[in-house]
Structure formats: structure tokens, C-alpha cells
PDB file of C-alpha atoms in Angstrom:
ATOM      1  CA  UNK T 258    -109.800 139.082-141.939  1.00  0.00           C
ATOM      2  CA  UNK T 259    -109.478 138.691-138.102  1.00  0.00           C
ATOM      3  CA  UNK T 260    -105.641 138.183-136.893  1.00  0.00           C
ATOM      4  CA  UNK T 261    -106.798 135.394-134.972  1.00  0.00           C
ATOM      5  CA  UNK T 262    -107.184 133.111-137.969  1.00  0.00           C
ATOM      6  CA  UNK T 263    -103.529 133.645-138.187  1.00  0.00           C
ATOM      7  CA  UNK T 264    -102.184 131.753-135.064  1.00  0.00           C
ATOM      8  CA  UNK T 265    -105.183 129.672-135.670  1.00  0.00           C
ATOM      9  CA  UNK T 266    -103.777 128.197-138.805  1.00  0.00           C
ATOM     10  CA  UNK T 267    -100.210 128.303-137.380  1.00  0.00           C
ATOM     11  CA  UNK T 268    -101.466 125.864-134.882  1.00  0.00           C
ATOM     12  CA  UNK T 269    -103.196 123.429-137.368  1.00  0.00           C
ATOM     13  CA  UNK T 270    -100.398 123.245-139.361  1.00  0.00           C
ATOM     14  CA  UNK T 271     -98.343 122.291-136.512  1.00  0.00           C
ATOM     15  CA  UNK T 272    -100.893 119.440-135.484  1.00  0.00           C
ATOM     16  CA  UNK T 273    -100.823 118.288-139.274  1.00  0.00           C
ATOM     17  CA  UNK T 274     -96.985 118.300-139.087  1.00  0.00           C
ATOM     18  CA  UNK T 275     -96.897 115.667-136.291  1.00  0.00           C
ATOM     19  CA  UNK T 276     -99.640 113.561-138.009  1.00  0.00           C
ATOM     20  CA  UNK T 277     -97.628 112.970-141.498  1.00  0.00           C
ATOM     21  CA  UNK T 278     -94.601 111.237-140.312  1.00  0.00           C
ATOM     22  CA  UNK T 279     -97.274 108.913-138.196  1.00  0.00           C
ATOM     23  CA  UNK T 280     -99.846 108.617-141.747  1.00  0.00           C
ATOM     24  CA  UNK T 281     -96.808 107.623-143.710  1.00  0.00           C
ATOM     25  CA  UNK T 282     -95.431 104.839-141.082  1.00  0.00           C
ATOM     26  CA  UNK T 283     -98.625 103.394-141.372  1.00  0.00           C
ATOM     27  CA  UNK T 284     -98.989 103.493-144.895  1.00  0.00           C
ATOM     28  CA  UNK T 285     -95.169 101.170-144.406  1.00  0.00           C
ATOM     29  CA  UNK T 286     -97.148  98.897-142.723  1.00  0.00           C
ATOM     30  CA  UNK T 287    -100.013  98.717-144.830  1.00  0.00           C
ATOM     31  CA  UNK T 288    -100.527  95.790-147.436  1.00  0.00           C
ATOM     32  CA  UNK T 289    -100.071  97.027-150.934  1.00  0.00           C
ATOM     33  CA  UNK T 290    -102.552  98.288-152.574  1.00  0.00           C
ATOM     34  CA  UNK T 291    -103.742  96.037-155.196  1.00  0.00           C
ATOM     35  CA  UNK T 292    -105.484  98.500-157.543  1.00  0.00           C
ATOM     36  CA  UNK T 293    -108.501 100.982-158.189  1.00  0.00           C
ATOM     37  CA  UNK T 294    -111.493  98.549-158.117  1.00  0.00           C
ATOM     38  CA  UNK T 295    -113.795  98.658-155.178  1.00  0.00           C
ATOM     39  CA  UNK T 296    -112.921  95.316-153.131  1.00  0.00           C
ATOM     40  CA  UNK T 297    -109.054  96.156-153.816  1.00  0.00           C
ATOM     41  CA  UNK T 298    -110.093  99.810-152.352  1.00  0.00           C
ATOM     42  CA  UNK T 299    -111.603  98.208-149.979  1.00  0.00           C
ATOM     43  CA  UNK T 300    -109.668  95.331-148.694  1.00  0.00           C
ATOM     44  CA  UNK T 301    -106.443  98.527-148.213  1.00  0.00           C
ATOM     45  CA  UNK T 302    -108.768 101.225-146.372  1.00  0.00           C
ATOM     46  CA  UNK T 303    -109.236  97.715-144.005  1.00  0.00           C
ATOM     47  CA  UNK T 304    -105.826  97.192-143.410  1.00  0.00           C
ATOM     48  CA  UNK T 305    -105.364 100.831-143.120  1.00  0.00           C
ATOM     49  CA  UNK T 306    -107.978 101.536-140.230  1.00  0.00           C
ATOM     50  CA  UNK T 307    -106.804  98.787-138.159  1.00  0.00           C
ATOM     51  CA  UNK T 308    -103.097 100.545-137.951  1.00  0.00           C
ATOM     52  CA  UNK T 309    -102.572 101.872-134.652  1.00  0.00           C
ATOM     53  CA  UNK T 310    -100.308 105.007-136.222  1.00  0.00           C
ATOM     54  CA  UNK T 311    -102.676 105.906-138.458  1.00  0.00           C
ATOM     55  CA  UNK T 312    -105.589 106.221-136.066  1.00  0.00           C
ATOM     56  CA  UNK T 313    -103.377 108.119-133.728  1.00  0.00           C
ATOM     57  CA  UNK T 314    -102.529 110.732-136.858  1.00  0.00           C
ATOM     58  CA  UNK T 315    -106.212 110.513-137.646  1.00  0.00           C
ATOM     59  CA  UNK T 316    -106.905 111.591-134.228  1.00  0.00           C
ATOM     60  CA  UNK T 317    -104.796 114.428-134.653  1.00  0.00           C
ATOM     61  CA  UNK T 318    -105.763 115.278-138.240  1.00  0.00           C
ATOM     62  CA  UNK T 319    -109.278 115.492-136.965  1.00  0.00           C
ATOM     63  CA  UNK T 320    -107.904 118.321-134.389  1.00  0.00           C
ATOM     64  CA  UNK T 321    -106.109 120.186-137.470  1.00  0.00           C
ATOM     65  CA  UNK T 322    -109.185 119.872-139.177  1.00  0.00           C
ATOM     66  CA  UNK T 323    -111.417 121.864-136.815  1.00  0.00           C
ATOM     67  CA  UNK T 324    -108.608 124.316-136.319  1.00  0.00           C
ATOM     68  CA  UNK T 325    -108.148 124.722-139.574  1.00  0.00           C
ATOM     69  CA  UNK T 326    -112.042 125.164-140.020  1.00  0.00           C
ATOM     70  CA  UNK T 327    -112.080 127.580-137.221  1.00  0.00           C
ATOM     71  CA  UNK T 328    -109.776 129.525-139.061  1.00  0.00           C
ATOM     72  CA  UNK T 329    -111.351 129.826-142.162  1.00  0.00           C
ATOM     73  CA  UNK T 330    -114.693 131.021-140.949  1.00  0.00           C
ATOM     74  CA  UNK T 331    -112.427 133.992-139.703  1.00  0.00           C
ATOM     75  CA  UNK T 332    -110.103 134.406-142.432  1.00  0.00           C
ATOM     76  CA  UNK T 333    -110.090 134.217-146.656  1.00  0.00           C
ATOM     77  CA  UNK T 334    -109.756 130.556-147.669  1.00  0.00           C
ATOM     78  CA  UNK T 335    -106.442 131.911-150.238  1.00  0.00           C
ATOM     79  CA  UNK T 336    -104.835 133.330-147.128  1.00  0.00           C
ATOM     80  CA  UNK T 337    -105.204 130.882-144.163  1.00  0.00           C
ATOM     81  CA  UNK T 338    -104.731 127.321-146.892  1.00  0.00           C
ATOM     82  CA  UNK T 339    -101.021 129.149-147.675  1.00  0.00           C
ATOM     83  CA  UNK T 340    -100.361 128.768-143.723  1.00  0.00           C
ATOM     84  CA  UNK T 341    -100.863 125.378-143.783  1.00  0.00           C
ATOM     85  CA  UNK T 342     -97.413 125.187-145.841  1.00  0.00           C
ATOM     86  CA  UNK T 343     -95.379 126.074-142.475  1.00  0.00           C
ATOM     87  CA  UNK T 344     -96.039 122.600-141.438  1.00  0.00           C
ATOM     88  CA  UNK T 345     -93.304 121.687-143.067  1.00  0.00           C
ATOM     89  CA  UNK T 346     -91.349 124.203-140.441  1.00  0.00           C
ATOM     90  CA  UNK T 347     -92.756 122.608-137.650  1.00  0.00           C
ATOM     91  CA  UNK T 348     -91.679 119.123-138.866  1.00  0.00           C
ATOM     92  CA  UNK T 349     -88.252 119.976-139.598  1.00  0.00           C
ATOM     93  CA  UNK T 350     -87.019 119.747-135.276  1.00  0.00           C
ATOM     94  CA  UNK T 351     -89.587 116.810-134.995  1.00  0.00           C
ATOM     95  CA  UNK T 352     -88.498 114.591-137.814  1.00  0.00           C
ATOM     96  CA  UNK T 353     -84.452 115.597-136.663  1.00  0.00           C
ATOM     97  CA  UNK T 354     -85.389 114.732-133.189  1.00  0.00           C
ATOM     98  CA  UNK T 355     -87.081 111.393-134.361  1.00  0.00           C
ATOM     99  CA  UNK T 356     -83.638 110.522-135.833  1.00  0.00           C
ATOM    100  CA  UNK T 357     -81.205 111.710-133.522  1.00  0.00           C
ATOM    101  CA  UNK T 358     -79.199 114.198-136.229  1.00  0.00           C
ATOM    102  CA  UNK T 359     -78.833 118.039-136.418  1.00  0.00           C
ATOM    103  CA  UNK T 360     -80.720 120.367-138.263  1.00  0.00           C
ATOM    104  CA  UNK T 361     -78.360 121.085-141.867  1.00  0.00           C
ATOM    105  CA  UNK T 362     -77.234 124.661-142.958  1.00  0.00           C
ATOM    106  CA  UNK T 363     -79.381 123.815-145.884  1.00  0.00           C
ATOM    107  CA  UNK T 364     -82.615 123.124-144.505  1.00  0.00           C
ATOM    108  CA  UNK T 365     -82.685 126.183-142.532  1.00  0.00           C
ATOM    109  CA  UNK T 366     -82.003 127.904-145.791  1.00  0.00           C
ATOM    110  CA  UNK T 367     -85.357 126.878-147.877  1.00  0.00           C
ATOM    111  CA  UNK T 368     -86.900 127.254-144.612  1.00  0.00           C
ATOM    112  CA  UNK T 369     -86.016 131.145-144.803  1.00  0.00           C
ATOM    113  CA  UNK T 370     -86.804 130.532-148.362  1.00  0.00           C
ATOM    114  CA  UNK T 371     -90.338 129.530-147.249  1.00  0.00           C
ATOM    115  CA  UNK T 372     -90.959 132.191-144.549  1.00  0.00           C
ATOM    116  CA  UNK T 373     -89.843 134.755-147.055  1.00  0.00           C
ATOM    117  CA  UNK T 374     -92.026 133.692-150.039  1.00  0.00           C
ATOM    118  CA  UNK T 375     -95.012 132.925-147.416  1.00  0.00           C
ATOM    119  CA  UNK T 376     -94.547 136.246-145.628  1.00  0.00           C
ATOM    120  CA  UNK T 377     -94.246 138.172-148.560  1.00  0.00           C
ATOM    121  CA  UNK T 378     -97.570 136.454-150.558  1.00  0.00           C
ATOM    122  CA  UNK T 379     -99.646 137.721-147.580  1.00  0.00           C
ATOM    123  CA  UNK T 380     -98.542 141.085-147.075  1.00  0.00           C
ATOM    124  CA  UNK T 381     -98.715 142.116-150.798  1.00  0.00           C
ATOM    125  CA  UNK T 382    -101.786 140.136-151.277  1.00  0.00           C
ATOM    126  CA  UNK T 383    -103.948 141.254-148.200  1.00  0.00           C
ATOM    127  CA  UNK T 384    -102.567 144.862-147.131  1.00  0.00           C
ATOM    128  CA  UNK T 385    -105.427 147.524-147.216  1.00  0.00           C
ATOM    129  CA  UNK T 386    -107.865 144.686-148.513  1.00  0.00           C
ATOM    130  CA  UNK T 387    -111.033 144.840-146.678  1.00  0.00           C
ATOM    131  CA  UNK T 388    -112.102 141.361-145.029  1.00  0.00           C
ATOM    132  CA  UNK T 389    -115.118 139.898-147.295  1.00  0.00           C
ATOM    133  CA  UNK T 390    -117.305 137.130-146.562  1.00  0.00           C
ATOM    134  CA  UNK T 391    -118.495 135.759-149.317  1.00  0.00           C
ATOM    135  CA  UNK T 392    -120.611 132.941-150.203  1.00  0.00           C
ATOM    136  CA  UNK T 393    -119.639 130.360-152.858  1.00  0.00           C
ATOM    137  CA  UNK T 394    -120.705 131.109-156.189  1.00  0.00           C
ATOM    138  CA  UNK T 395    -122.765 128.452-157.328  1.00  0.00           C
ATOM    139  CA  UNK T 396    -122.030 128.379-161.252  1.00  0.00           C
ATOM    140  CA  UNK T 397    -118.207 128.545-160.283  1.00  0.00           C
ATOM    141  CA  UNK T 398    -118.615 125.496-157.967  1.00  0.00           C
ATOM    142  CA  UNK T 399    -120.216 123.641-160.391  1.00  0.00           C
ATOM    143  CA  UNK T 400    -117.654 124.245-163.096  1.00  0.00           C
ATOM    144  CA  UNK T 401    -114.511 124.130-160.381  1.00  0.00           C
ATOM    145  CA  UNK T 402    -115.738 120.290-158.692  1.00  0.00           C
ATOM    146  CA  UNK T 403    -116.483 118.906-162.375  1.00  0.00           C
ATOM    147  CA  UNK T 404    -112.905 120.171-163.203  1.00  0.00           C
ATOM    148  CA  UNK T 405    -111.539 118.819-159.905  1.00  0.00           C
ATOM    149  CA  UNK T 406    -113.910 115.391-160.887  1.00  0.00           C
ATOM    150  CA  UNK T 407    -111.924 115.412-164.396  1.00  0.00           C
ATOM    151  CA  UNK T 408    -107.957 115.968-162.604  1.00  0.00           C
ATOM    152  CA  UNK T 409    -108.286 113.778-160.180  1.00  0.00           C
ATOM    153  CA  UNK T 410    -109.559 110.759-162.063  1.00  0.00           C
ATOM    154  CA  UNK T 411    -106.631 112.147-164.838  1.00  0.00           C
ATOM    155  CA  UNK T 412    -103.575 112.105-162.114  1.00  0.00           C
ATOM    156  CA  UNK T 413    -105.032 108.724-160.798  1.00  0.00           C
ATOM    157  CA  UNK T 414    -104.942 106.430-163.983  1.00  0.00           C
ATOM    158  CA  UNK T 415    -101.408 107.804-165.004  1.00  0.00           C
ATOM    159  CA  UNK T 416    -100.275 107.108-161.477  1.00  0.00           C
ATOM    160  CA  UNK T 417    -101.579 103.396-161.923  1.00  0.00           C
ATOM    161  CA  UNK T 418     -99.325 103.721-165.490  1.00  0.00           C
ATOM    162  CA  UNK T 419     -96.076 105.329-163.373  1.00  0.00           C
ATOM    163  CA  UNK T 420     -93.616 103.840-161.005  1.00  0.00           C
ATOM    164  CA  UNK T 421     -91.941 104.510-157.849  1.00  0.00           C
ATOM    165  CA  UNK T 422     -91.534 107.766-157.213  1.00  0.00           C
ATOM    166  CA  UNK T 423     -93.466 109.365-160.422  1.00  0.00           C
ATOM    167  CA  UNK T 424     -96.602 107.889-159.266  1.00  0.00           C
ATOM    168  CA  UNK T 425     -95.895 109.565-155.331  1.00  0.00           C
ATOM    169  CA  UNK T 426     -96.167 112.858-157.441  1.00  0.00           C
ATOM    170  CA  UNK T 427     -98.847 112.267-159.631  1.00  0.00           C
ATOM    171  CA  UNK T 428    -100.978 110.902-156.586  1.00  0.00           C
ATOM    172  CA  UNK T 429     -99.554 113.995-154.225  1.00  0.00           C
ATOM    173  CA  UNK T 430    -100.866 116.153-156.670  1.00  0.00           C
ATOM    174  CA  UNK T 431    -104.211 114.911-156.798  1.00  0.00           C
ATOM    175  CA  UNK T 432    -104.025 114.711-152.969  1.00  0.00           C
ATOM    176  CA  UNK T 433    -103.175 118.385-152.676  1.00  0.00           C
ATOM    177  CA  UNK T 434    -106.343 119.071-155.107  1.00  0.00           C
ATOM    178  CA  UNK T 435    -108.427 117.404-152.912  1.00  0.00           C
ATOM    179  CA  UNK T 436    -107.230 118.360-149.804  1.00  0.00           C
ATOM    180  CA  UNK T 437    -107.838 122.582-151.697  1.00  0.00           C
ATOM    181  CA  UNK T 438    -111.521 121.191-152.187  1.00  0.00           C
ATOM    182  CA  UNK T 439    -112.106 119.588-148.645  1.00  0.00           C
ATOM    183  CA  UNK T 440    -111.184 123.252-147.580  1.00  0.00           C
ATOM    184  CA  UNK T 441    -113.083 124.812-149.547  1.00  0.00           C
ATOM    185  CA  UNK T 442    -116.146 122.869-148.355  1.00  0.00           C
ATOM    186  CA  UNK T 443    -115.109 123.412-145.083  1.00  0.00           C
ATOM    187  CA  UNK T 444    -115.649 126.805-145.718  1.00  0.00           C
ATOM    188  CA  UNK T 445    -118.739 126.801-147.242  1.00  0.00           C
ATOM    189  CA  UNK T 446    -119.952 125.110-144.349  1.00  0.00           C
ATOM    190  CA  UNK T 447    -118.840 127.578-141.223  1.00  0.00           C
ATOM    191  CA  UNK T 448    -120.190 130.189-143.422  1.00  0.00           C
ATOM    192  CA  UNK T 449    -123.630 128.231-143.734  1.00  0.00           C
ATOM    193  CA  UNK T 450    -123.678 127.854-139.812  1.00  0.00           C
ATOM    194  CA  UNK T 451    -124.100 131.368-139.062  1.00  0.00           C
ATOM    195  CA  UNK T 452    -127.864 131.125-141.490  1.00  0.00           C
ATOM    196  CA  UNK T 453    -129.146 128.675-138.666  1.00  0.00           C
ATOM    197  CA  UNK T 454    -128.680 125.007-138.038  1.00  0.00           C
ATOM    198  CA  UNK T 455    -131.730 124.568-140.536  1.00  0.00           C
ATOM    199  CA  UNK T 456    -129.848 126.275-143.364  1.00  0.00           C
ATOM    200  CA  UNK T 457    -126.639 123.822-142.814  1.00  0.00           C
ATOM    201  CA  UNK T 458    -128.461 120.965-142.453  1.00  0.00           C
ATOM    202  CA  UNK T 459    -130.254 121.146-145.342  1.00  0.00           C
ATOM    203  CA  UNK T 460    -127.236 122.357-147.800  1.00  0.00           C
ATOM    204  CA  UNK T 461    -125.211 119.791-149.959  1.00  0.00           C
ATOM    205  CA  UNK T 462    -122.059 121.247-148.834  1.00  0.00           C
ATOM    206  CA  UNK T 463    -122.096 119.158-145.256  1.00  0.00           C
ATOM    207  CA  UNK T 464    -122.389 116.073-146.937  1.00  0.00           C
ATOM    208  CA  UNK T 465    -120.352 116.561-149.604  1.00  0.00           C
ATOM    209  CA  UNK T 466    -117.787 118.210-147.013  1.00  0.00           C
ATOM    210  CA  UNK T 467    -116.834 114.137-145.130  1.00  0.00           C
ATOM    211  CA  UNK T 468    -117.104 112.632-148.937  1.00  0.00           C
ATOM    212  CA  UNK T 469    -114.443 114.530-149.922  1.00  0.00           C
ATOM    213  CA  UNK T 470    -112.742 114.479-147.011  1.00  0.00           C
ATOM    214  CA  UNK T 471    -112.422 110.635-146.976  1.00  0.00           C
ATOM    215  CA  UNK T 472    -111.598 110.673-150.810  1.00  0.00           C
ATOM    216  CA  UNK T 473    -108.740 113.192-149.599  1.00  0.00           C
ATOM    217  CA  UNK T 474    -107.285 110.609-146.998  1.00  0.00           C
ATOM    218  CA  UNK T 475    -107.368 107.778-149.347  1.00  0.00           C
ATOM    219  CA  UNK T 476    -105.185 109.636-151.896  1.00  0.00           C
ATOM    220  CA  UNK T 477    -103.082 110.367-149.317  1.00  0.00           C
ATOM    221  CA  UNK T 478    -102.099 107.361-147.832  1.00  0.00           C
ATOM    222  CA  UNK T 479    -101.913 106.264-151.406  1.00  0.00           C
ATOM    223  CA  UNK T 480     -99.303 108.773-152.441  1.00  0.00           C
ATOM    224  CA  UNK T 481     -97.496 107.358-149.267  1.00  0.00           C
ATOM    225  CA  UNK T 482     -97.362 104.264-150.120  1.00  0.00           C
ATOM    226  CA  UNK T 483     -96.814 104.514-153.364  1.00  0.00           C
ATOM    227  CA  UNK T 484     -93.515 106.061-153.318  1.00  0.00           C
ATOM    228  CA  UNK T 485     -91.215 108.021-150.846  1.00  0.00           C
ATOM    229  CA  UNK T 486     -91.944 110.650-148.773  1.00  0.00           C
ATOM    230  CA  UNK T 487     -89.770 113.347-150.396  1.00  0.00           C
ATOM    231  CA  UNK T 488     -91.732 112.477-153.868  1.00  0.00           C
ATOM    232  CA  UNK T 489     -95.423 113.152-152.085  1.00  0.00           C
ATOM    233  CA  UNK T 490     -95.405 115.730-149.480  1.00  0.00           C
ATOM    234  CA  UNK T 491     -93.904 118.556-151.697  1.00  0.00           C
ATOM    235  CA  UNK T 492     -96.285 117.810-154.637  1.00  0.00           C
ATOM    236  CA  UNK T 493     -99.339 117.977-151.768  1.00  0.00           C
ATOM    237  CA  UNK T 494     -97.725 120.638-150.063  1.00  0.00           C
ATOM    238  CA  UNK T 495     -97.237 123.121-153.160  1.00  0.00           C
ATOM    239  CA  UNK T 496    -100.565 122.047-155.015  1.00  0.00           C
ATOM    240  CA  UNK T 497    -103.438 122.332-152.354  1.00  0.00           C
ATOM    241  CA  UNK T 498    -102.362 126.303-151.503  1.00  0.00           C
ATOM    242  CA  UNK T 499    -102.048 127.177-155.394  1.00  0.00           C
ATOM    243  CA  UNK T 500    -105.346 125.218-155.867  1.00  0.00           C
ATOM    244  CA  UNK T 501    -107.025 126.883-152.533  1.00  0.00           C
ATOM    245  CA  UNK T 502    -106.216 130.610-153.659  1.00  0.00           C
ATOM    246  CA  UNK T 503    -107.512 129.982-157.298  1.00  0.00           C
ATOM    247  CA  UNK T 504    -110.773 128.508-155.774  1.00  0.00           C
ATOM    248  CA  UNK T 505    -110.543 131.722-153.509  1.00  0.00           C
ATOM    249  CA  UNK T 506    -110.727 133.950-155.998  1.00  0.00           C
ATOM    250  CA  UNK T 507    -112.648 132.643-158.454  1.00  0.00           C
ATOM    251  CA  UNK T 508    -115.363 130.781-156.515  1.00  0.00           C
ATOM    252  CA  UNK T 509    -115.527 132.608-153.275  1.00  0.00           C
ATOM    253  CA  UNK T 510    -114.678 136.005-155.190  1.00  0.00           C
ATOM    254  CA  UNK T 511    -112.484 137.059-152.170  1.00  0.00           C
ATOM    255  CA  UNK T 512    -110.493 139.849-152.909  1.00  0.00           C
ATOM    256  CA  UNK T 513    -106.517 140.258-152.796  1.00  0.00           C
ATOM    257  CA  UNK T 514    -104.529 143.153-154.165  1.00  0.00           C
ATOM    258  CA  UNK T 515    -104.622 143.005-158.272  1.00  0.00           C
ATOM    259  CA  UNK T 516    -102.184 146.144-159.154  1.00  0.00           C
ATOM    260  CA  UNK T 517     -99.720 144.961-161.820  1.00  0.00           C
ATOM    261  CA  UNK T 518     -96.981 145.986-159.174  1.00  0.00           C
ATOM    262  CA  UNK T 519     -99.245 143.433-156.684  1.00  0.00           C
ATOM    263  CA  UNK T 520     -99.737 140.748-158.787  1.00  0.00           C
ATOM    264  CA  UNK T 521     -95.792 140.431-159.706  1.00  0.00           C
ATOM    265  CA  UNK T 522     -95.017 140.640-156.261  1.00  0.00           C
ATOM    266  CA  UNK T 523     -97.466 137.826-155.353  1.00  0.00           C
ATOM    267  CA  UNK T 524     -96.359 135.479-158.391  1.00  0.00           C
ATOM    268  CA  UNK T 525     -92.460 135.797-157.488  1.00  0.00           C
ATOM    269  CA  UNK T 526     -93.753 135.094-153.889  1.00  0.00           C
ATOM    270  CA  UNK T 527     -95.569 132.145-154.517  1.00  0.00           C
ATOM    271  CA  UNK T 528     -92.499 131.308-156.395  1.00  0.00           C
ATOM    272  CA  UNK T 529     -90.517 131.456-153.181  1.00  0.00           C
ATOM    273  CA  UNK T 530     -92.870 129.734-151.403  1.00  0.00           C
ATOM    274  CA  UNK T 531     -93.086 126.629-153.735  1.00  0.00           C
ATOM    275  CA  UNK T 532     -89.261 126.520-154.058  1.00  0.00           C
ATOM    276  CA  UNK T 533     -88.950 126.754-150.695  1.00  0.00           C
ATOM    277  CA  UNK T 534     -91.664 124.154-149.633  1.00  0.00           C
ATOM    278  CA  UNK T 535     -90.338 121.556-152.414  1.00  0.00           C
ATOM    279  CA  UNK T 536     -86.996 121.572-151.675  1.00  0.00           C
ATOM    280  CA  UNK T 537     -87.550 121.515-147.424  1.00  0.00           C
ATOM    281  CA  UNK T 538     -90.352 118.504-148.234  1.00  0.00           C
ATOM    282  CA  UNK T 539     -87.459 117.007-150.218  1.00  0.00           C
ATOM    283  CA  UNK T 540     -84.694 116.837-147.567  1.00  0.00           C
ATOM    284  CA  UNK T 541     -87.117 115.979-145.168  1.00  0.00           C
ATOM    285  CA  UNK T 542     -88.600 112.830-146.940  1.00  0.00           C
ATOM    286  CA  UNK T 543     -87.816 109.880-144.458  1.00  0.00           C
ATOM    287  CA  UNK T 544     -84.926 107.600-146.174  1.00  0.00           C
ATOM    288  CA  UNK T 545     -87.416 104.266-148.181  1.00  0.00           C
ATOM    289  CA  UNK T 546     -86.235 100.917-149.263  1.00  0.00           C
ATOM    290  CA  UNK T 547     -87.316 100.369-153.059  1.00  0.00           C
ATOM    291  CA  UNK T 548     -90.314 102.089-153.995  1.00  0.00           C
ATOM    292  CA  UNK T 549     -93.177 100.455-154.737  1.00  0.00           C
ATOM    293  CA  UNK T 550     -94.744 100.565-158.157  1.00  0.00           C
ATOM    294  CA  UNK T 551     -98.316 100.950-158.000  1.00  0.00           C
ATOM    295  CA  UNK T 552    -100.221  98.006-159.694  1.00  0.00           C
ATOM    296  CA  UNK T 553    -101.730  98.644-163.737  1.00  0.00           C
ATOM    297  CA  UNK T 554    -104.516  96.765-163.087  1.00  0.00           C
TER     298      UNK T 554
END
């Protein structure tokens, strides 16, 4: 892995972390969304284009995109997708600036929390592993997007079933799935590039990279609107790096350290690392009037 794709990802996280307050006030001023059939999807992805704020965190999402793409073609997808968690970091003087109040003793605590569990996952995992390049498998792909196919549509209808802040989760969750799976395309398809143009081009990965990749923003500005902030970022902030590094391993066979010393340390890291990022995402969800509960039909 080359150390560029580390400052690389630092950098796209940072551009996501000034696009998510700027989604979410746009997803305020959205109408609510009426429900799951197509002119109801429709009519909200409508009023949701024409929103000034979320065109301008489009524009930068777009930017964290292609760094985040350029990072993966030089990095392992379950190493750079973790990085994308210190976006919460960056937020954290942002957001406080937005509102005019000091950064709390307890913030910067899960934030060490973070950095400590985020830090540590990466140098157990990667020390003295060599850098591979592998290709997706194409029997795991299969079996990983029907599975993805079957969760989302699953976290979806019990969101339309849930209220308030229960359906932010459940509608996070599925966000940070699809957001693991947009990466994982993304992937696919700077790996692709270096075969020729002819060889990309002619792949299903490119097209089904922007398909999933739209399906990714609706969820999101779904799980926005759906509930507040500090019930949807940390379930999309702790699901799409667990979800990236399982699809890292087990479609892209990349390799991390599997010692049973290794493997504890990464599992009490990643423990760290979710605490941390739920708990940060959770102080810094932006203060909501009521909720609103997601229509059943």
C-alpha cells in the first residue's frame, strides 16, 4: 500500500465532513418524503436537487469522491474506507464554529477514543503485510451484492414501520452499506483502468458504479430527514468501514494480519473505533425539532 493513499483519504474525509452538515440542512428543507413508490421517490429527489445546500455538498461530495477513488487505487479498500471515519474529527471545530460554542472535555475524549481505535486497527492489521492488488472475485461479488440487494430492501421496509429516530438508524445503516458497496465499485473500477480504456468501458462495474452511487445518496438524505442527525451519521459512520473491510477481505481477498494475537488486537480496535465514532457522531448531531416519522405507506 503506497503512504500516499493515506493523506489522500485524510483529505476526502475532510471534504465529506464539510458536505454533511450542508446534505442534512437541505434534507430540513426538503418536503417530506411521502413513501417508497416511484412518483413519491420521485417527486422528493425533485425537491431535493433544486436545494441550493445540497448541490453545494454535492459539489463537494463529488471532490471526496475522486479523492477517495484516488486513494483506493493506491491503497486496500479495508484500510483507506476506515479513514473515512476521521471525518467526524474534522467536523467537530466546523460544526463548533458554525454555532459559536467551545469544543467539550468530552468530545475531545471519544475523539482520542477514535484516533486510538483507528490508529491501532491499521497498524496491527497492515504491519509487514505486503501491498496486493487484487481483482474482485467474481463468485464473491455475486453472492456479497445479492446479500447487500436482500439488507437493504430489509432495513428499508422496517424503517417505513419505525419512527423518529429508529428509522434514522435503520436507514443510516443501510446508507453505510451502500456507501461500503459504492466503494467497493469504485475500486473495481481504478483497478479496471489500468487494463485499457477498452477493458473499463466494457465492464459492468462502471455502470453499476453511478447506480449505486445515486441509490447511496438517496438513502442518505433519507436517513436525514427521517430523524436527527445524532441517530444517522453514527449508524453510517460505523457500518460502511465494518462493511468495506469484510468486502475487503472476502471479495477482494486483500490480506491483513490473521495471527490470533492480530486478530484480537484488530477486533478490540474496531471496538474503539465504533465507540468512539458513535458517541462523537452523537454529541455532534445538530439539535432537531420533533422528528419526523417516516410514512407506512
Amino acid at each position: 500500500m503506497s503512504f500516499l493513499a493515506y493523506p489522500i483519504a485524510l483529505t476526502a474525509a475532510a471534504t465529506f465532513a464539510v458536505a454533511i452538515p450542508l446534505a442534512h440542512r437541505a434534507a430540513d428543507r426538503t418536503p417530506e418524503f411521502g413513501g417508497f413508490r416511484p412518483r413519491q421517490i420521485a417527486s422528493f429527489v425533485r425537491a431535493t436537487v433544486r436545494n441550493k445546500w445540497w448541490l453545494v455538498g454535492m459539489g463537494l461530495n463529488v471532490l471526496g469522491f475522486g479523492l477517495n477513488a484516488l486513494a483506493l487505487s493506491l491503497g486496500r479498500l479495508a484500510v483507506v474506507q476506515p479513514l473515512l471515519t476521521t471525518q467526524l474529527l474534522f467536523a467537530l471545530p466546523m460544526n463548533h464554529w458554525l454555532r459559536r460554542e467551545p469544543i467539550k472535555p468530552i468530545e475531545l475524549r471519544w475523539s482520542a477514543v477514535l484516533v486510538a481505535g483507528l490508529s491501532g486497527f491499521l497498524l496491527i492489521a497492515t504491519t509487514g503485510v505486503p501491498p496486493t492488488h487484487n481483482t474482485a472475485d467474481r463468485g464473491q461479488a455475486i453472492a456479497a451484492g445479492a446479500l447487500v440487494i436482500l439488507v437493504t430492501a430489509s432495513l428499508a421496509l422496517a424503517a417505513r414501520r419505525a419512527a423518529h429516530s429508529t428509522a434514522a438508524r435503520l436507514l443510516g445503516a443501510a446508507t453505510g452499506v451502500l456507501f461500503a458497496v459504492t466503494a467497493s465499485l469504485n475500486k473495481e473500477c481504478t483497478g479496471l483502468i489500468t487494463q485499457g480504456p477498452v477493458t473499463l468501458l466494457t465492464s459492468w462495474q462502471l455502470y453499476a458504479l453511478p447506480l449505486a452511487a445515486v441509490v447511496a445518496i438517496l438513502f442518505n438524505q433519507l436517513a436525514y430527514q427521517a430523524g436527527p442527525l445524532s441517530a444517522s451519521l453514527p449508524a453510517i459512520a460505523v457500518v460502511a468501514p465494518l462493511i468495506a473491510i469484510l468486502l475487503g477481505i472476502t471479495v477482494f481477498d486483500e490480506s491483513l494480519r490473521h495471527s490470533p494475537p492480530a486478530i484480537i488486537g484488530q477486533v478490540v480496535s474496531l471496538g474503539l473505533l465504533a465507540i468512539g465514532t458513535i458517541n462523537l457522531a452523537r454529541l455532534e448531531g445538530v439539535p432537531e425539532d420533533q422528528p419526523k416519522e417516516l410514512p407506512t405507506r
